[in-house]
Amino acid sequence: MVADITERFASSMAAANVESTRVEAAAFEAALEEVVESPAVGAPLGIEGVSLEDTAVTVPPTPRLLMDAETGVTRVHGGIAEYGTFVIQSDAEGTEPVSLYPRTHVGVVRASDLHEDVESVAAWLDEEFDAGRDSAILATGASATGDMGEIVRGVHGPQTVHAIVITDR
Amino acid sequence: MSETTTRAEKAARIRHLFQTEGEAVFENTNHINNGRYEANARTDDIEELRSTARRIKEDAIERLPELIEEIRESVEANGGTVYLADDAADANRYITEVVEDNDAESVVKSKSMTSEEIDVNEALEANDVGVYETDLGEFVLQVADEAPSHLVGPAFHKSTEEIAELFNAHFDPETPFETATDLTQFARDYVGEQIRDADVGMTGANFVFAESGTIALVTNEGNARKCAVTPETHVAVAGIEKLIPSVREFPPFAELIAKAAGGQDIATYLSLLSPPVDSPVIDFENPDEPLSGGGPEDREFHLVLIDNGRTAMREDDELRETLYCIRCGACANSCANFQHVGGHAFGGETYTGGIATGWEAGVHGQESAAEFNDLCTGCSRCVNACPVKIDIPWINTAVRDRINRGADPERFDSLVEGLTPDEEPGGLDVQKRLFGNYGTLARLGSATAPVSNWLADLGPSRALMERAFGVDRRRELPAFERTTLRDWFADREPLPSADDGDRSAVIYPDAYTNYVLVNRGKAAVRTLEALGVDVAVAPCYESGRAPLSQGMIETARTNATRVADSLEPSIEAGRDVVVIEPSDLAAFRREYDRLLPADRAENLAEHSYEIMEYVYGLLENGADAAVLEGGADVAYHSHCQQRTLGVDVYTEEVLSKLDYDVVTSDVECCGMAGSFGYKSEYYELSMEVGDTLREQFEGETDRTLVASGASCHEQLGSLFPRESVHPIELVAPR
Ligand code: SF4
């Protein structure tokens, strides 16, 4: 079941031009190294056994790091399998700006946090809102615009998005 | 000023816009319109989503006062402030105060039509506050000092080359910009700097959740996210109609809005923010301080809810639906007229496209809507495009009716007054009165044919018609037949096969079929009889379509009543009503429930069929297709209202059953749209729209041209040297 939804999430992400890596927690650091371009900035992940501590990613973020970093690494708190969507909750550690400012966003998501569709994610968010975590971004793929007459990727938000799905969490 | 001068000026203004902005608008709107069709086709439950979204909006507007109270409580509990502004001035005063209290020198904005509606930029700039648009489309317009031409793509009227030219002149870069990528990169960096320096971020809101005090922003660029979370003060401006109960009601809108607005399955960013947010304020003046602080201690949030006429709209039976609008722009993209001229012609002070009539009448007043309302021809292609199922053509009709009733008496009134007794006020535009009474004119024209035809073609007479009624002299007028369909029918014997089957039908002869395109009526009679149907022909009464298209609702109501009176006995006697002109079937099925008591409208709609739909049914139920003519190459243009009703498929099915090789057009409308193409102020636009159809069939010289609608037939006559026929004429036994 979990394997299925992870599969659907990955294929939807691929359709949205988002690459993804599926690893167990123990292999996280190696997988991260593969996809992070330095300089990199991050916000604490808060996933058991998965941390940015011994990686090339600088935590906590500063305004300068937000400006200069190539990559921003954050927790992704939920996912929508149907569309390959990240659900990124706002927090005091700066997850939201770190996922937004750098050119590449690497989102780390637990397989157990994936949801099937918008409907089920809304039901989950409803509970989260009640618990006080009442701001979240549903982000699908890279930022884009058609305002200059053609579709261009990478506007105010990231140009490249990568997901690391922790399959045993 | 004389009507002729006014019409000529209007024609010139429209011509200027389709020549200068039409091409870019056409490309952008068509691209998105096609994307919408594709995205919707990928979604199994699209109709269910639309119905659910509609229900949520209906309920929310019904409970609006309650939701306003709730949002006040929830935002305040979160640590923010709600201000309910009566009108634009009130909103601007409040926003200016907030900005002053923050000692702000600059404000960064994400795209918001509501902020355009209140002209907040001007108000702030008058107070020496720099206002920077961060949506790239809005940024282009700020540089160009122009107004948006589309709800979603404000700069849809500009091509990449034009934007490059603008930016090269304005910013004088070392290497001139050429591509969309150059321009995007530059604009992003330029705007990015404004965001870092700004003291206040201002956003709109696509939805507001009352329960949690959340604003939902739908974007692709990411600028709204930056504007909302970077500065410590966030002001969100939203019309009161944006309120929905909670995040639980959000899913259908999340699914629908990007499909309708951009042909995307889902928007890149759906930001659900319950400010003041926990995210730390980003202080670029202290770049090496770790980010910290957020929430109500460090952030300030103001939700400015705008009324500005909306409470009155809510109480107005005709305008209320406008408040369900989620401003996706699909009605504009699916509109043939809009595709060719864009929102600078098809729009009012702020809003653009079909629904702009409702918005402008509601927030800026009827005069603003009157400027462009006639560009809605009632073709109804937007009806299925709208994610919340708003009857946009009806809003246009209803507002047109009000504009008519508010009009001053004009000259020439007496010319039509005696000729065309209708239910409309004196002073109604004579052009509208003329076309609104088409049925009467056709009857007189037929009675006096061929003299009437000969007269109508005389130079001086056409000049008078143009001057008095604004009937463009470049348009060929329909030629009336002396022998009407009813005359012909009365004088003949039915085919021997006529009562072989078990159905009997009454043909509703519209004025065109009875007096002008009589052959299609004859073909219908022969076909049905050949298929074993016992046929009768009803009296020729105008359905109400013609007056409706001129905004003459009371006349349409009288017409509808007479038609129902004349058809009900036949229905009672077990006859099916068969309609040849799609726009009249559309009146029966779509508009009669607004003109007649519900049971009468329902009864008529239930027993009426489009002619090819009926033939399809007969063939499916065992009638012998071999008696019909088959097997030719045709180029088929179905009718806009026929497609909205979804009955165009029957024509295609029947033709394919009979071994026709069919090429179909995919333009939304032929451009003629009833009387629209006759009007001197719109003639050129109508031909410009028609040209897109001409291009589609240009290479099909060996195919017979086939069209279902009378006005499509007229338009094809102007576009191509050869004649077109109705599908029933194609298949009718010779
Ligand atoms: S009326 Fe419907 S289609 Fe038009 S902008 Fe509003 S929601 Fe979209």
Short mmCIF file of C-alpha atoms and ligand atoms in Angstrom, two decimals, chain B residues 151 260 322 324-332 354-355 359 382 385-390 392, ligand 1:
data_model
loop_
_atom_site.label_atom_id
_atom_site.label_comp_id
_atom_site.label_asym_id
_atom_site.label_seq_id
_atom_site.Cartn_x
_atom_site.Cartn_y
_atom_site.Cartn_z
CA LEU B 151 -8.38 38.69 -15.50
CA ALA B 260 -10.02 26.74 -15.97
CA THR B 322 -21.60 37.17 -10.35
CA TYR B 324 -19.75 33.09 -7.35
CA CYS B 325 -17.08 34.02 -9.90
CA ILE B 326 -13.58 32.80 -9.04
CA ARG B 327 -12.05 35.00 -11.72
CA CYS B 328 -10.40 32.28 -13.71
CA GLY B 329 -10.79 34.09 -17.03
CA ALA B 330 -12.16 30.99 -18.80
CA CYS B 331 -15.22 32.92 -19.99
CA ALA B 332 -12.90 35.33 -21.77
CA GLY B 354 -18.11 37.99 -20.34
CA ILE B 355 -18.50 38.19 -16.58
CA TRP B 359 -18.79 42.89 -12.03
CA CYS B 382 -18.57 30.39 -21.84
CA ALA B 385 -16.27 26.81 -19.48
CA CYS B 386 -17.22 28.40 -16.18
CA PRO B 387 -16.02 26.29 -13.25
CA VAL B 388 -18.87 27.51 -11.05
CA LYS B 389 -21.58 27.24 -13.72
CA ILE B 390 -22.51 30.88 -13.90
CA ILE B 392 -22.82 34.48 -17.98
S1 SF4 C 1 -17.52 33.89 -14.69
FE1 SF4 C 1 -16.84 31.77 -14.48
S2 SF4 C 1 -15.46 31.49 -16.21
FE2 SF4 C 1 -15.71 33.71 -16.01
S3 SF4 C 1 -14.01 34.34 -14.72
FE3 SF4 C 1 -15.75 33.96 -13.37
S4 SF4 C 1 -15.47 31.84 -12.70
FE4 SF4 C 1 -14.18 32.10 -14.49
#
